PDB file of C-alpha atoms in Angstrom:
ATOM      1  CA  MET A   1       0.009   0.001   0.010  1.00  0.00           C
ATOM      2  CA  LYS A   2       1.238   3.493  -0.841  1.00  0.00           C
ATOM      3  CA  ARG A   3       2.148   5.682   2.075  1.00  0.00           C
ATOM      4  CA  LEU A   4      -0.662   8.345   1.506  1.00  0.00           C
ATOM      5  CA  GLU A   5      -3.224   6.146  -0.006  1.00  0.00           C
ATOM      6  CA  GLY A   6      -6.672   7.529   0.452  1.00  0.00           C
ATOM      7  CA  LYS A   7      -5.499  10.840   1.874  1.00  0.00           C
ATOM      8  CA  VAL A   8      -6.298  14.433   0.567  1.00  0.00           C
ATOM      9  CA  ALA A   9      -3.689  17.130   1.020  1.00  0.00           C
ATOM     10  CA  LEU A  10      -3.692  20.877   0.550  1.00  0.00           C
ATOM     11  CA  ILE A  11      -0.124  22.208  -0.192  1.00  0.00           C
ATOM     12  CA  THR A  12       0.324  25.958  -0.212  1.00  0.00           C
ATOM     13  CA  GLY A  13       3.055  27.423  -2.340  1.00  0.00           C
ATOM     14  CA  GLY A  14       2.568  24.339  -4.444  1.00  0.00           C
ATOM     15  CA  ALA A  15       3.319  25.980  -7.848  1.00  0.00           C
ATOM     16  CA  ARG A  16       7.119  25.568  -7.697  1.00  0.00           C
ATOM     17  CA  GLY A  17      10.126  24.667  -5.573  1.00  0.00           C
ATOM     18  CA  GLN A  18       9.618  22.685  -2.424  1.00  0.00           C
ATOM     19  CA  GLY A  19       5.801  22.899  -2.816  1.00  0.00           C
ATOM     20  CA  ALA A  20       5.787  21.375  -6.258  1.00  0.00           C
ATOM     21  CA  ALA A  21       8.236  18.687  -5.152  1.00  0.00           C
ATOM     22  CA  GLU A  22       5.976  17.774  -2.307  1.00  0.00           C
ATOM     23  CA  ALA A  23       2.914  17.688  -4.631  1.00  0.00           C
ATOM     24  CA  HIS A  24       4.599  15.268  -6.947  1.00  0.00           C
ATOM     25  CA  ARG A  25       5.851  13.112  -4.027  1.00  0.00           C
ATOM     26  CA  PHE A  26       2.438  12.949  -2.479  1.00  0.00           C
ATOM     27  CA  VAL A  27       0.694  11.884  -5.683  1.00  0.00           C
ATOM     28  CA  GLU A  28       3.357   9.170  -6.137  1.00  0.00           C
ATOM     29  CA  GLU A  29       2.419   7.887  -2.736  1.00  0.00           C
ATOM     30  CA  GLY A  30      -1.303   7.784  -3.428  1.00  0.00           C
ATOM     31  CA  ALA A  31      -2.642  11.126  -2.207  1.00  0.00           C
ATOM     32  CA  ARG A  32      -4.990  13.530  -3.994  1.00  0.00           C
ATOM     33  CA  VAL A  33      -3.603  17.026  -3.832  1.00  0.00           C
ATOM     34  CA  VAL A  34      -4.853  20.581  -3.948  1.00  0.00           C
ATOM     35  CA  ILE A  35      -1.975  22.787  -5.165  1.00  0.00           C
ATOM     36  CA  ALA A  36      -2.592  26.240  -3.824  1.00  0.00           C
ATOM     37  CA  ASP A  37      -0.724  29.352  -4.793  1.00  0.00           C
ATOM     38  CA  VAL A  38      -0.914  32.880  -6.166  1.00  0.00           C
ATOM     39  CA  LEU A  39       1.158  31.876  -9.208  1.00  0.00           C
ATOM     40  CA  ASP A  40      -1.784  30.664 -11.358  1.00  0.00           C
ATOM     41  CA  ALA A  41       0.043  29.585 -14.506  1.00  0.00           C
ATOM     42  CA  ASP A  42       2.725  27.617 -12.620  1.00  0.00           C
ATOM     43  CA  GLY A  43       0.140  26.036 -10.332  1.00  0.00           C
ATOM     44  CA  GLU A  44      -2.037  25.041 -13.309  1.00  0.00           C
ATOM     45  CA  ARG A  45       0.979  23.490 -15.005  1.00  0.00           C
ATOM     46  CA  VAL A  46       1.970  21.396 -11.998  1.00  0.00           C
ATOM     47  CA  ALA A  47      -1.658  20.234 -11.561  1.00  0.00           C
ATOM     48  CA  ALA A  48      -1.823  19.259 -15.244  1.00  0.00           C
ATOM     49  CA  GLU A  49       1.397  17.225 -14.828  1.00  0.00           C
ATOM     50  CA  LEU A  50      -0.199  15.262 -12.035  1.00  0.00           C
ATOM     51  CA  GLY A  51      -3.492  14.468 -13.738  1.00  0.00           C
ATOM     52  CA  ASP A  52      -6.751  13.647 -12.098  1.00  0.00           C
ATOM     53  CA  ALA A  53      -5.076  13.187  -8.723  1.00  0.00           C
ATOM     54  CA  ALA A  54      -4.467  16.983  -8.488  1.00  0.00           C
ATOM     55  CA  MET A  55      -6.244  20.336  -8.855  1.00  0.00           C
ATOM     56  CA  PHE A  56      -5.046  23.869  -8.672  1.00  0.00           C
ATOM     57  CA  GLN A  57      -6.654  26.491  -6.382  1.00  0.00           C
ATOM     58  CA  HIS A  58      -5.691  30.191  -6.327  1.00  0.00           C
ATOM     59  CA  LEU A  59      -4.849  31.049  -2.703  1.00  0.00           C
ATOM     60  CA  ASP A  60      -3.465  34.212  -1.103  1.00  0.00           C
ATOM     61  CA  VAL A  61      -2.604  32.800   2.351  1.00  0.00           C
ATOM     62  CA  THR A  62      -3.132  36.230   3.943  1.00  0.00           C
ATOM     63  CA  GLN A  63      -6.798  36.236   3.078  1.00  0.00           C
ATOM     64  CA  PRO A  64      -9.300  34.249   5.334  1.00  0.00           C
ATOM     65  CA  ASP A  65     -11.969  34.098   2.622  1.00  0.00           C
ATOM     66  CA  ALA A  66      -9.490  32.590   0.245  1.00  0.00           C
ATOM     67  CA  TRP A  67      -8.604  29.915   2.811  1.00  0.00           C
ATOM     68  CA  SER A  68     -12.228  29.091   3.260  1.00  0.00           C
ATOM     69  CA  ALA A  69     -12.738  28.787  -0.557  1.00  0.00           C
ATOM     70  CA  ALA A  70      -9.639  26.502  -0.769  1.00  0.00           C
ATOM     71  CA  VAL A  71     -10.946  24.104   1.911  1.00  0.00           C
ATOM     72  CA  ARG A  72     -14.328  23.943   0.295  1.00  0.00           C
ATOM     73  CA  ALA A  73     -12.703  23.277  -3.049  1.00  0.00           C
ATOM     74  CA  ALA A  74     -10.735  20.311  -1.685  1.00  0.00           C
ATOM     75  CA  GLN A  75     -13.817  18.892  -0.090  1.00  0.00           C
ATOM     76  CA  ALA A  76     -15.904  19.344  -3.212  1.00  0.00           C
ATOM     77  CA  ARG A  77     -13.471  17.750  -5.537  1.00  0.00           C
ATOM     78  CA  PHE A  78     -12.049  15.011  -3.261  1.00  0.00           C
ATOM     79  CA  GLY A  79     -14.612  14.583  -0.493  1.00  0.00           C
ATOM     80  CA  LYS A  80     -12.448  15.520   2.646  1.00  0.00           C
ATOM     81  CA  LEU A  81      -9.199  17.023   3.790  1.00  0.00           C
ATOM     82  CA  ASP A  82      -6.645  15.100   5.816  1.00  0.00           C
ATOM     83  CA  VAL A  83      -3.346  16.996   5.362  1.00  0.00           C
ATOM     84  CA  LEU A  84      -2.284  20.603   5.220  1.00  0.00           C
ATOM     85  CA  VAL A  85       1.299  21.551   4.281  1.00  0.00           C
ATOM     86  CA  ASN A  86       1.823  25.225   5.059  1.00  0.00           C
ATOM     87  CA  ASN A  87       4.679  25.687   2.603  1.00  0.00           C
ATOM     88  CA  ALA A  88       4.023  29.195   1.216  1.00  0.00           C
ATOM     89  CA  GLY A  89       6.557  31.816   2.192  1.00  0.00           C
ATOM     90  CA  ILE A  90       8.590  34.714   1.018  1.00  0.00           C
ATOM     91  CA  LEU A  91      12.172  35.777   1.803  1.00  0.00           C
ATOM     92  CA  MET A  92      13.114  39.456   2.119  1.00  0.00           C
ATOM     93  CA  LEU A  93      16.474  40.505   3.552  1.00  0.00           C
ATOM     94  CA  ALA A  94      17.355  44.023   4.739  1.00  0.00           C
ATOM     95  CA  PRO A  95      19.397  45.344   7.608  1.00  0.00           C
ATOM     96  CA  LEU A  96      17.309  46.350  10.563  1.00  0.00           C
ATOM     97  CA  GLU A  97      18.238  49.951  10.162  1.00  0.00           C
ATOM     98  CA  SER A  98      16.829  50.137   6.603  1.00  0.00           C
ATOM     99  CA  CYS A  99      14.100  47.566   6.727  1.00  0.00           C
ATOM    100  CA  SER A 100      10.824  49.360   6.352  1.00  0.00           C
ATOM    101  CA  LEU A 101       7.666  48.552   8.423  1.00  0.00           C
ATOM    102  CA  ASP A 102       5.776  47.792   5.298  1.00  0.00           C
ATOM    103  CA  ASP A 103       8.293  45.202   4.226  1.00  0.00           C
ATOM    104  CA  TYR A 104       8.492  43.675   7.692  1.00  0.00           C
ATOM    105  CA  ARG A 105       4.691  43.368   7.837  1.00  0.00           C
ATOM    106  CA  LYS A 106       4.599  41.840   4.378  1.00  0.00           C
ATOM    107  CA  VAL A 107       6.943  38.985   5.413  1.00  0.00           C
ATOM    108  CA  ILE A 108       4.958  38.469   8.699  1.00  0.00           C
ATOM    109  CA  ASP A 109       1.641  38.427   6.911  1.00  0.00           C
ATOM    110  CA  VAL A 110       2.634  35.737   4.387  1.00  0.00           C
ATOM    111  CA  ASN A 111       4.911  33.521   6.471  1.00  0.00           C
ATOM    112  CA  GLN A 112       3.351  33.802   9.965  1.00  0.00           C
ATOM    113  CA  VAL A 113      -0.209  34.965   9.622  1.00  0.00           C
ATOM    114  CA  GLY A 114      -0.650  32.732   6.519  1.00  0.00           C
ATOM    115  CA  CYS A 115       0.448  29.711   8.442  1.00  0.00           C
ATOM    116  CA  TRP A 116      -1.879  30.571  11.402  1.00  0.00           C
ATOM    117  CA  LEU A 117      -4.843  31.103   9.121  1.00  0.00           C
ATOM    118  CA  GLY A 118      -4.152  27.779   7.401  1.00  0.00           C
ATOM    119  CA  MET A 119      -4.270  25.830  10.594  1.00  0.00           C
ATOM    120  CA  LYS A 120      -7.359  27.563  11.765  1.00  0.00           C
ATOM    121  CA  SER A 121      -9.128  27.205   8.515  1.00  0.00           C
ATOM    122  CA  VAL A 122      -8.629  23.452   8.022  1.00  0.00           C
ATOM    123  CA  LEU A 123      -9.489  22.526  11.536  1.00  0.00           C
ATOM    124  CA  PRO A 124     -13.259  21.919  10.958  1.00  0.00           C
ATOM    125  CA  ALA A 125     -12.559  19.743   7.930  1.00  0.00           C
ATOM    126  CA  MET A 126      -9.936  17.691   9.719  1.00  0.00           C
ATOM    127  CA  LYS A 127     -12.208  17.224  12.696  1.00  0.00           C
ATOM    128  CA  GLU A 128     -14.933  16.054  10.279  1.00  0.00           C
ATOM    129  CA  ALA A 129     -12.438  13.594   8.684  1.00  0.00           C
ATOM    130  CA  GLY A 130     -11.495  12.180  12.045  1.00  0.00           C
ATOM    131  CA  GLY A 131      -8.038  13.584  12.390  1.00  0.00           C
ATOM    132  CA  GLY A 132      -5.220  14.807  10.139  1.00  0.00           C
ATOM    133  CA  ALA A 133      -1.667  16.040   9.940  1.00  0.00           C
ATOM    134  CA  ILE A 134      -0.452  19.566   9.590  1.00  0.00           C
ATOM    135  CA  VAL A 135       3.169  20.279   8.480  1.00  0.00           C
ATOM    136  CA  ASN A 136       4.361  23.813   8.937  1.00  0.00           C
ATOM    137  CA  VAL A 137       7.414  24.682   6.798  1.00  0.00           C
ATOM    138  CA  SER A 138       9.717  26.947   8.966  1.00  0.00           C
ATOM    139  CA  SER A 139      13.431  27.191   8.290  1.00  0.00           C
ATOM    140  CA  THR A 140      16.715  26.881  10.038  1.00  0.00           C
ATOM    141  CA  ALA A 141      16.102  30.671  10.461  1.00  0.00           C
ATOM    142  CA  GLY A 142      13.382  29.449  12.871  1.00  0.00           C
ATOM    143  CA  MET A 143      16.314  27.892  15.012  1.00  0.00           C
ATOM    144  CA  GLU A 144      18.915  30.595  14.851  1.00  0.00           C
ATOM    145  CA  GLY A 145      19.331  34.288  13.880  1.00  0.00           C
ATOM    146  CA  VAL A 146      20.321  35.562  10.383  1.00  0.00           C
ATOM    147  CA  ALA A 147      21.935  38.932   9.921  1.00  0.00           C
ATOM    148  CA  THR A 148      19.687  41.216   7.705  1.00  0.00           C
ATOM    149  CA  GLY A 149      16.822  38.853   8.380  1.00  0.00           C
ATOM    150  CA  THR A 150      14.897  40.305  11.179  1.00  0.00           C
ATOM    151  CA  ALA A 151      11.512  39.911   9.447  1.00  0.00           C
ATOM    152  CA  TYR A 152      12.173  36.454   8.029  1.00  0.00           C
ATOM    153  CA  VAL A 153      13.716  35.097  11.253  1.00  0.00           C
ATOM    154  CA  SER A 154      10.806  36.554  13.302  1.00  0.00           C
ATOM    155  CA  SER A 155       8.300  34.861  11.055  1.00  0.00           C
ATOM    156  CA  LYS A 156      10.036  31.452  11.145  1.00  0.00           C
ATOM    157  CA  PHE A 157      10.485  31.487  14.921  1.00  0.00           C
ATOM    158  CA  ALA A 158       6.797  32.217  15.134  1.00  0.00           C
ATOM    159  CA  VAL A 159       5.974  29.224  12.921  1.00  0.00           C
ATOM    160  CA  ARG A 160       7.928  27.043  15.153  1.00  0.00           C
ATOM    161  CA  GLY A 161       6.193  28.251  18.299  1.00  0.00           C
ATOM    162  CA  MET A 162       2.577  28.158  16.860  1.00  0.00           C
ATOM    163  CA  THR A 163       3.291  24.616  15.831  1.00  0.00           C
ATOM    164  CA  LYS A 164       3.917  23.560  19.373  1.00  0.00           C
ATOM    165  CA  ALA A 165       0.880  25.521  20.787  1.00  0.00           C
ATOM    166  CA  ALA A 166      -1.386  24.021  18.026  1.00  0.00           C
ATOM    167  CA  ALA A 167      -0.057  20.436  18.682  1.00  0.00           C
ATOM    168  CA  LEU A 168      -1.047  20.811  22.277  1.00  0.00           C
ATOM    169  CA  GLU A 169      -4.543  21.954  21.478  1.00  0.00           C
ATOM    170  CA  LEU A 170      -5.376  19.662  18.487  1.00  0.00           C
ATOM    171  CA  GLY A 171      -4.025  16.306  19.766  1.00  0.00           C
ATOM    172  CA  ARG A 172      -7.473  15.543  21.276  1.00  0.00           C
ATOM    173  CA  TYR A 173      -8.914  15.618  17.756  1.00  0.00           C
ATOM    174  CA  GLY A 174      -6.340  13.263  16.252  1.00  0.00           C
ATOM    175  CA  ILE A 175      -4.492  16.038  14.565  1.00  0.00           C
ATOM    176  CA  ARG A 176      -0.802  16.077  14.605  1.00  0.00           C
ATOM    177  CA  VAL A 177       1.217  19.304  13.986  1.00  0.00           C
ATOM    178  CA  ASN A 178       4.956  19.402  13.331  1.00  0.00           C
ATOM    179  CA  SER A 179       7.394  21.883  11.763  1.00  0.00           C
ATOM    180  CA  VAL A 180       9.999  21.231   9.158  1.00  0.00           C
ATOM    181  CA  HIS A 181      13.222  23.431   9.092  1.00  0.00           C
ATOM    182  CA  PRO A 182      15.069  23.325   5.791  1.00  0.00           C
ATOM    183  CA  GLY A 183      18.547  24.812   5.418  1.00  0.00           C
ATOM    184  CA  GLY A 184      19.842  25.952   2.021  1.00  0.00           C
ATOM    185  CA  ILE A 185      17.624  24.354  -0.671  1.00  0.00           C
ATOM    186  CA  ASP A 186      18.063  24.798  -4.355  1.00  0.00           C
ATOM    187  CA  THR A 187      14.841  26.842  -5.148  1.00  0.00           C
ATOM    188  CA  VAL A 188      14.076  30.221  -6.574  1.00  0.00           C
ATOM    189  CA  MET A 189      13.412  31.576  -3.146  1.00  0.00           C
ATOM    190  CA  ALA A 190      16.904  30.627  -2.124  1.00  0.00           C
ATOM    191  CA  ARG A 191      18.350  32.975  -4.780  1.00  0.00           C
ATOM    192  CA  PRO A 192      16.945  36.418  -3.848  1.00  0.00           C
ATOM    193  CA  PRO A 193      18.183  39.585  -5.522  1.00  0.00           C
ATOM    194  CA  GLU A 194      19.955  40.419  -2.317  1.00  0.00           C
ATOM    195  CA  PHE A 195      22.284  37.369  -2.966  1.00  0.00           C
ATOM    196  CA  ALA A 196      23.070  38.186  -6.501  1.00  0.00           C
ATOM    197  CA  ASP A 197      26.682  39.181  -5.763  1.00  0.00           C
ATOM    198  CA  ILE A 198      27.265  36.399  -3.228  1.00  0.00           C
ATOM    199  CA  ASP A 199      28.840  33.038  -4.049  1.00  0.00           C
ATOM    200  CA  ALA A 200      27.237  30.718  -1.511  1.00  0.00           C
ATOM    201  CA  SER A 201      29.004  27.624  -2.743  1.00  0.00           C
ATOM    202  CA  GLY A 202      31.694  27.929  -0.126  1.00  0.00           C
ATOM    203  CA  VAL A 203      29.184  27.855   2.629  1.00  0.00           C
ATOM    204  CA  TYR A 204      27.764  24.597   1.416  1.00  0.00           C
ATOM    205  CA  ARG A 205      31.152  23.014   0.858  1.00  0.00           C
ATOM    206  CA  ARG A 206      31.771  23.503   4.623  1.00  0.00           C
ATOM    207  CA  LEU A 207      28.735  21.423   5.602  1.00  0.00           C
ATOM    208  CA  PRO A 208      29.020  17.797   6.745  1.00  0.00           C
ATOM    209  CA  ILE A 209      26.944  17.054   3.602  1.00  0.00           C
ATOM    210  CA  SER A 210      28.909  19.359   1.340  1.00  0.00           C
ATOM    211  CA  ARG A 211      26.331  20.620  -1.132  1.00  0.00           C
ATOM    212  CA  ILE A 212      23.053  22.550  -1.317  1.00  0.00           C
ATOM    213  CA  GLY A 213      19.849  20.613  -0.515  1.00  0.00           C
ATOM    214  CA  ARG A 214      17.302  19.483  -3.161  1.00  0.00           C
ATOM    215  CA  PRO A 215      13.628  20.203  -2.950  1.00  0.00           C
ATOM    216  CA  GLU A 216      12.952  16.385  -3.175  1.00  0.00           C
ATOM    217  CA  GLU A 217      14.885  15.863   0.042  1.00  0.00           C
ATOM    218  CA  VAL A 218      12.508  18.299   1.891  1.00  0.00           C
ATOM    219  CA  ALA A 219       9.467  16.633   0.251  1.00  0.00           C
ATOM    220  CA  ASN A 220      10.550  13.253   1.589  1.00  0.00           C
ATOM    221  CA  LEU A 221      10.578  14.547   5.134  1.00  0.00           C
ATOM    222  CA  VAL A 222       7.224  16.280   4.679  1.00  0.00           C
ATOM    223  CA  LEU A 223       5.842  13.033   3.295  1.00  0.00           C
ATOM    224  CA  PHE A 224       6.913  11.221   6.425  1.00  0.00           C
ATOM    225  CA  LEU A 225       5.215  13.673   8.673  1.00  0.00           C
ATOM    226  CA  ALA A 226       2.030  13.600   6.583  1.00  0.00           C
ATOM    227  CA  SER A 227       1.872   9.827   6.684  1.00  0.00           C
ATOM    228  CA  ASP A 228       0.905   7.418   9.398  1.00  0.00           C
ATOM    229  CA  GLU A 229       4.484   6.515   9.718  1.00  0.00           C
ATOM    230  CA  SER A 230       4.917   9.515  11.935  1.00  0.00           C
ATOM    231  CA  SER A 231       1.823   8.575  14.102  1.00  0.00           C
ATOM    232  CA  TYR A 232       3.631   9.401  17.415  1.00  0.00           C
ATOM    233  CA  CYS A 233       5.214  12.593  16.344  1.00  0.00           C
ATOM    234  CA  THR A 234       3.568  15.951  17.174  1.00  0.00           C
ATOM    235  CA  GLY A 235       4.822  19.381  18.307  1.00  0.00           C
ATOM    236  CA  SER A 236       8.314  18.808  17.202  1.00  0.00           C
ATOM    237  CA  GLU A 237      10.910  20.320  14.885  1.00  0.00           C
ATOM    238  CA  PHE A 238      12.359  18.273  12.000  1.00  0.00           C
ATOM    239  CA  ILE A 239      15.523  19.578  10.533  1.00  0.00           C
ATOM    240  CA  VAL A 240      16.726  19.040   6.951  1.00  0.00           C
ATOM    241  CA  ASP A 241      19.928  21.121   6.534  1.00  0.00           C
ATOM    242  CA  GLY A 242      22.928  19.054   5.550  1.00  0.00           C
ATOM    243  CA  GLY A 243      24.324  19.444   9.089  1.00  0.00           C
ATOM    244  CA  MET A 244      24.249  23.248   9.020  1.00  0.00           C
ATOM    245  CA  LEU A 245      23.010  23.607  12.623  1.00  0.00           C
ATOM    246  CA  ALA A 246      25.298  20.755  13.970  1.00  0.00           C
ATOM    247  CA  GLY A 247      28.103  23.273  14.770  1.00  0.00           C
ATOM    248  CA  SER A 248      31.337  24.639  13.504  1.00  0.00           C
ATOM    249  CA  THR A 249      34.496  22.901  12.247  1.00  0.00           C
ATOM    250  CA  PHE A 250      38.004  24.264  12.162  1.00  0.00           C
ATOM    251  CA  GLY A 251      40.686  23.745   9.515  1.00  0.00           C
TER     252      GLY A 251
END
């Protein structure tokens, strides 16, 4: 039996990068998937690649009504909703001195408020389904500081914290909630304009696993947390970073 046979998942930020890799992996393992994103053309393309097991739904994660519509669409097309992957996020870097309040709030709205709204919005559907799994994608920036990243780091620490609070509340309903903390992963978001003049290859060569990560490697971890294989895991952080947070080496 496939690992997600019979499950229905909603994946935000599913149009490209880690989200698209998760959608492909989930369908391979028997799930039916709602790919949710603001990138309509890319999302429709991924859904078409996956055939009848997938559909695209436009979703701005900062809007409660859009969340309600996405949950209704999942139930209308596939009959229920068992899994939420809060994968949507944005990266914006600026020194504290020059970071504007508008930019700070934009990052918080998408990364933090969007995640919170997602958990709140799927709760009735998951209770109706008899339980479920929520996977909130944070970052290694939810475990340590990053210079010029006050907004991003704040949002990702918040995702880590709300995951634990939600796990404590939702366990009684058979709903597990965990966070995933990727390090450097080879996606468009990992190459922001602020990094245009930076050669990050040296950073990855110093890791115990001396390369940048692949979206599929994050997808495999998310798959585990969405599946019944992780049935005794909730309220925890799961790190996929090539050893980035393990410590420092000398020489």
